[in-house]
Short mmCIF file of C-alpha atoms in Angstrom, two decimals:
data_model
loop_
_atom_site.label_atom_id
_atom_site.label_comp_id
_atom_site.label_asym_id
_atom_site.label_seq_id
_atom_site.Cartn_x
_atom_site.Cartn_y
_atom_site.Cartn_z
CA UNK G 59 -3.83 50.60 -20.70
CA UNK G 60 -2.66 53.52 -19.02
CA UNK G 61 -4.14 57.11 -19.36
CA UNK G 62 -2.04 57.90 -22.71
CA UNK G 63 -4.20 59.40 -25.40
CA UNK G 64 -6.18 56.90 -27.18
CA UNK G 65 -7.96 56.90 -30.34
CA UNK G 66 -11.22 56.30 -29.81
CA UNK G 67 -14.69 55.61 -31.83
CA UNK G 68 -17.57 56.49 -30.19
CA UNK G 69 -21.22 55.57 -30.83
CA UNK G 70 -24.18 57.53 -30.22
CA UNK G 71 -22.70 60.48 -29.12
CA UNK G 72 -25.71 63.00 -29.64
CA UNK G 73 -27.45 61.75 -27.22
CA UNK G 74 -27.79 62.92 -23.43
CA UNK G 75 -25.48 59.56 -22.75
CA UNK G 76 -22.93 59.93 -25.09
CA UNK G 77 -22.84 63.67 -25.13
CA UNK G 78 -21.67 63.11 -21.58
CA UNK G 79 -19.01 59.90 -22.68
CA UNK G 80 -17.80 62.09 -25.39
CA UNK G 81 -16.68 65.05 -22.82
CA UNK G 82 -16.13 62.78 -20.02
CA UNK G 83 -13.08 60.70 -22.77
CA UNK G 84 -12.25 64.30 -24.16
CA UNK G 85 -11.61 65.68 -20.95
CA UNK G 86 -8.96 62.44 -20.17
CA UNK G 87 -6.66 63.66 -23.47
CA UNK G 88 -8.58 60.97 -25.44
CA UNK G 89 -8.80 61.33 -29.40
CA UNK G 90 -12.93 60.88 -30.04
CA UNK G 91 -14.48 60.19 -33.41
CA UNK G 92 -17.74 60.28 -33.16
CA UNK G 93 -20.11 58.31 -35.13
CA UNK G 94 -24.12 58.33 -35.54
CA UNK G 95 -26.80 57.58 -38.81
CA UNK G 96 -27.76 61.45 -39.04
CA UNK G 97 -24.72 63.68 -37.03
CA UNK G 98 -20.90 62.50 -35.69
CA UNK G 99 -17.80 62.51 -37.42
CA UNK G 100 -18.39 59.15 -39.25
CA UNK G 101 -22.00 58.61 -40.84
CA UNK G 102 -22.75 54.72 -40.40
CA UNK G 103 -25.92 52.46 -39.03
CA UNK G 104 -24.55 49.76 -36.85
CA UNK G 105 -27.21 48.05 -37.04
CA UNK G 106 -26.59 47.41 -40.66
CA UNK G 107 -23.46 44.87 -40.26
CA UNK G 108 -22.17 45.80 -43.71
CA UNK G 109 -22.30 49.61 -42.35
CA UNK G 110 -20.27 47.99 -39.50
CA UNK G 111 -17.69 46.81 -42.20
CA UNK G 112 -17.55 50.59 -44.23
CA UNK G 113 -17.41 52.19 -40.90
CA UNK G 114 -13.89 50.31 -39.42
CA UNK G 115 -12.61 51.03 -43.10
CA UNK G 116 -12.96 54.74 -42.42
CA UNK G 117 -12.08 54.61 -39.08
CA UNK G 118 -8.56 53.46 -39.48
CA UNK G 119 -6.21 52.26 -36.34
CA UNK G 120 -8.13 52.50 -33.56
CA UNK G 121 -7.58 51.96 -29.56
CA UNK G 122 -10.87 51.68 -28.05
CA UNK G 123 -14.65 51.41 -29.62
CA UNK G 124 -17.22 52.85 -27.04
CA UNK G 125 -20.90 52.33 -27.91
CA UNK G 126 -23.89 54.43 -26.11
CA UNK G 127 -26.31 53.66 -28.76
CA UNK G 128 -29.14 51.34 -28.65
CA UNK G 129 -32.68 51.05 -28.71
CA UNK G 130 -35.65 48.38 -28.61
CA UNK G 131 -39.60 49.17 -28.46
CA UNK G 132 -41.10 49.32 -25.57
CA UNK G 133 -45.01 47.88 -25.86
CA UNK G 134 -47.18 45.09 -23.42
CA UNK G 135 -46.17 41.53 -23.83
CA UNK G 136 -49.40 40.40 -25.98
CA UNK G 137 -48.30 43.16 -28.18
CA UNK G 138 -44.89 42.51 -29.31
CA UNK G 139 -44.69 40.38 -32.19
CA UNK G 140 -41.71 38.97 -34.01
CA UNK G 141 -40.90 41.94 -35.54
CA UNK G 142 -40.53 43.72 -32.30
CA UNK G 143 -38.28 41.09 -30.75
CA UNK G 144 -36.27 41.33 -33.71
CA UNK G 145 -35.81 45.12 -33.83
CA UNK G 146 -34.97 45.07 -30.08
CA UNK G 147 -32.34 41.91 -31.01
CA UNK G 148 -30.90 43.93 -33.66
CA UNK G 149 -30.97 47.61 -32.52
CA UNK G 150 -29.53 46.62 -28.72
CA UNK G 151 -27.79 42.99 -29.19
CA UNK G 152 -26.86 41.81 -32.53
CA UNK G 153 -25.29 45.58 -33.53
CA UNK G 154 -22.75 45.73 -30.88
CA UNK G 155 -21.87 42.31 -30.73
CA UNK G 156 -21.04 42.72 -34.89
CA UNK G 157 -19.09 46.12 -33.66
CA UNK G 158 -17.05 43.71 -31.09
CA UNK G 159 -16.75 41.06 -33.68
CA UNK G 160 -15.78 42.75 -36.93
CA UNK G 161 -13.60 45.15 -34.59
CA UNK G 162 -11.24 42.91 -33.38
CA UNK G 163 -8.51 43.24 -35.81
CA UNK G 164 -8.96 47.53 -35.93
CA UNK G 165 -8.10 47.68 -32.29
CA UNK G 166 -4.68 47.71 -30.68
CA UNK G 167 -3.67 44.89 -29.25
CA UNK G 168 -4.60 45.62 -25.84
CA UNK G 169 -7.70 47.80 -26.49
CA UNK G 170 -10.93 47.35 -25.43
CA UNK G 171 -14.47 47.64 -26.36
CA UNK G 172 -17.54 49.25 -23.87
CA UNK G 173 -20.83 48.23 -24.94
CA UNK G 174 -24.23 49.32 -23.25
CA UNK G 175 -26.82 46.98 -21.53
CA UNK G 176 -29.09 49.31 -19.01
CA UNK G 177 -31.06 48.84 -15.20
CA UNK G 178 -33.67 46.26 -17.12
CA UNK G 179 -31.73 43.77 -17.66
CA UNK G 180 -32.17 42.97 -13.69
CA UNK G 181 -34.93 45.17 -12.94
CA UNK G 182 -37.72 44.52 -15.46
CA UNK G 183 -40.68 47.04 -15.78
CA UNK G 184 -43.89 46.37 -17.64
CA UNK G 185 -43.23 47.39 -21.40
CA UNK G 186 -40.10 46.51 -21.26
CA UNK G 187 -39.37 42.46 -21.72
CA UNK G 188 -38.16 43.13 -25.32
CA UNK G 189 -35.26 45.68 -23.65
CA UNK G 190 -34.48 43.16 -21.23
CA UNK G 191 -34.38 40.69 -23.48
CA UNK G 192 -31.50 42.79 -25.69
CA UNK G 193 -29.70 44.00 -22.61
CA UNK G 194 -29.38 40.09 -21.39
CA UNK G 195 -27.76 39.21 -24.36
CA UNK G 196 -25.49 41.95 -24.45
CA UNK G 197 -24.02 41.16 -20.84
CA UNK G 198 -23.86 37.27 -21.20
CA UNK G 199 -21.67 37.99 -24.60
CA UNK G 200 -19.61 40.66 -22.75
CA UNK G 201 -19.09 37.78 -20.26
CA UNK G 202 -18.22 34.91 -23.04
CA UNK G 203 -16.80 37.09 -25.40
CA UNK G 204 -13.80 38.26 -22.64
CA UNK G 205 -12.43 34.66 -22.10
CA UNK G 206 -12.07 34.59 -25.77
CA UNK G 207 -10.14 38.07 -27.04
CA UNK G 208 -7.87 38.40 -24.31
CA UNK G 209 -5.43 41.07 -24.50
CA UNK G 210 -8.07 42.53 -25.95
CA UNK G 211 -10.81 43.70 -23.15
CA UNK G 212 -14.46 44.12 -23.74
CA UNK G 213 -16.94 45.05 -20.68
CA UNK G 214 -20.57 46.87 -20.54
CA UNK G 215 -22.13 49.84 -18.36
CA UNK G 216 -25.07 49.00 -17.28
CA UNK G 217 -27.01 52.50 -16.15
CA UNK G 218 -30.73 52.96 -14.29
CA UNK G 219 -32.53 55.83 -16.26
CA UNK G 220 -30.17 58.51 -17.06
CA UNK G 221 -31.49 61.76 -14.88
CA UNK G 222 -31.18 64.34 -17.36
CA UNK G 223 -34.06 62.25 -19.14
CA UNK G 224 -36.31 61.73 -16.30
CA UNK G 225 -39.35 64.10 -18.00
CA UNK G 226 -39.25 61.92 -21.42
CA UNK G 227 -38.82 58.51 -19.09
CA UNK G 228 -39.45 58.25 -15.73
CA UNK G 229 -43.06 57.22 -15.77
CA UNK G 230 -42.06 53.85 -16.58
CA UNK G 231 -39.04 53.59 -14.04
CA UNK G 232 -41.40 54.04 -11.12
CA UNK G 233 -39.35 53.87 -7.81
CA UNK G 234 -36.21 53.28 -9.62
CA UNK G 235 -34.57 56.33 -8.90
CA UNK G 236 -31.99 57.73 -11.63
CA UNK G 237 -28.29 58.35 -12.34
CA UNK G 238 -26.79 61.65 -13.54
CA UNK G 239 -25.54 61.04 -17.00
CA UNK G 240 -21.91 62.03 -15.86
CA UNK G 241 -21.92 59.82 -13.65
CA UNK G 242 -22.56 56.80 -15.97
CA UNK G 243 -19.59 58.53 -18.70
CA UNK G 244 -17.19 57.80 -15.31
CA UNK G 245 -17.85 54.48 -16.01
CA UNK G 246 -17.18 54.53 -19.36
CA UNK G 247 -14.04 56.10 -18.77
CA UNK G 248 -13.08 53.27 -16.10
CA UNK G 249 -14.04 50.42 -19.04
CA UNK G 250 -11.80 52.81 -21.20
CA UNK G 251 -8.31 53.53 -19.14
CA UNK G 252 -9.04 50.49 -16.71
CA UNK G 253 -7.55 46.49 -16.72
CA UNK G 254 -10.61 44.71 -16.26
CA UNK G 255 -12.71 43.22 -19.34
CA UNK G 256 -16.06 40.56 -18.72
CA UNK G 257 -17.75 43.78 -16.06
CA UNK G 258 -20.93 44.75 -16.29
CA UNK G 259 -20.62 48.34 -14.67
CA UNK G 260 -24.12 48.56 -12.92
CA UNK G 261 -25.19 52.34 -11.79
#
């Protein structure tokens, strides 16, 4: 798609991530709805598929769905249970695959969707198997789900730790280095405006 205005629906946009996608998109011309559980334009929990379902009914026509929103627990190995690989399933995997899924007839014909994976899926730290496991599924559906919806595109950015959030985080990204966060909203904006769908966008 070219760089007209698009209509957009953005996930997570509060935090240090999407706060930086939202300006980076607003910046470009783009419409933005924004859409959280507590704060955005649109109240919804995606990780609640039938939230999913109320939240494209309030949405209306839309050109582009942009997620930044995620999150899975981050404990040792002998220490994650079931319910910990489930939260991490649901709250990183399973909610943006139902945004892809369910959003496929409320995006134009040529939109796209930009989903969020993150540096663990290839560099693991200790803590953080249940991340990587979310972030691995996200990036092998991106991959699958792109031969499938085509004119429609779908792709992921895949960021190290964001920089603005190295005091809360960095201890457990030893050596890793960071990314500035508008940095990682360029990419967004490249999944967003560009042609190609199946990327991961690593940074």
């Amino acid at each position: 798609m070219t760089n007209r205005q698009q209509n957009i629906l953005l996930i997570g946009a509060s935090g240090t991530l999407g706060s930086a996608v939202h300006q980076a998109l607003t910046d470009r011309g783009h419409k933005v709805r924004t859409v959280g559980r507590t704060s955005g334009d649109l109240r919804f929990d995606i990780t609640d598929p039938a939230q999913i379902t109320a939240l494209y009914e309030a949405a209306g026509p839309l050109d582009a769905v942009v997620s930044a929103a995620g999150s899975a627990p981050f404990k040792p190995l002998a220490e994650l249970g079931p319910d910990c690989w489930q939260a991490a399933f649901t709250g990183k995997a399973l909610s943006q695959i139902e945004l892809v899924r369910q959003g496929l007839p409320h995006i134009a014909e040529r939109g796209s969707f930009t989903l969020i994976t993150g540096v663990l899926t290839h560099q693991p730290i200790r803590t953080g198997a249940a991340a990587s496991m979310a972030n691995g599924a996200v990036e092998s559906f991106v991959r699958a789900a792109a031969i499938e919806i085509a004119p429609q595109r779908v792709n992921a950015v895949s960021p190290n730790v964001v920089t603005e959030s190295l005091d809360a985080y960095g201890d457990f990204f030893p050596g890793m280095g960071s990314v500035p966060a508008d940095r990682v909203a360029q990419a967004y904006v490249r999944s967003v405006e560009g042609a190609q769908t199946g990327q991961i966008h690593q940074l």
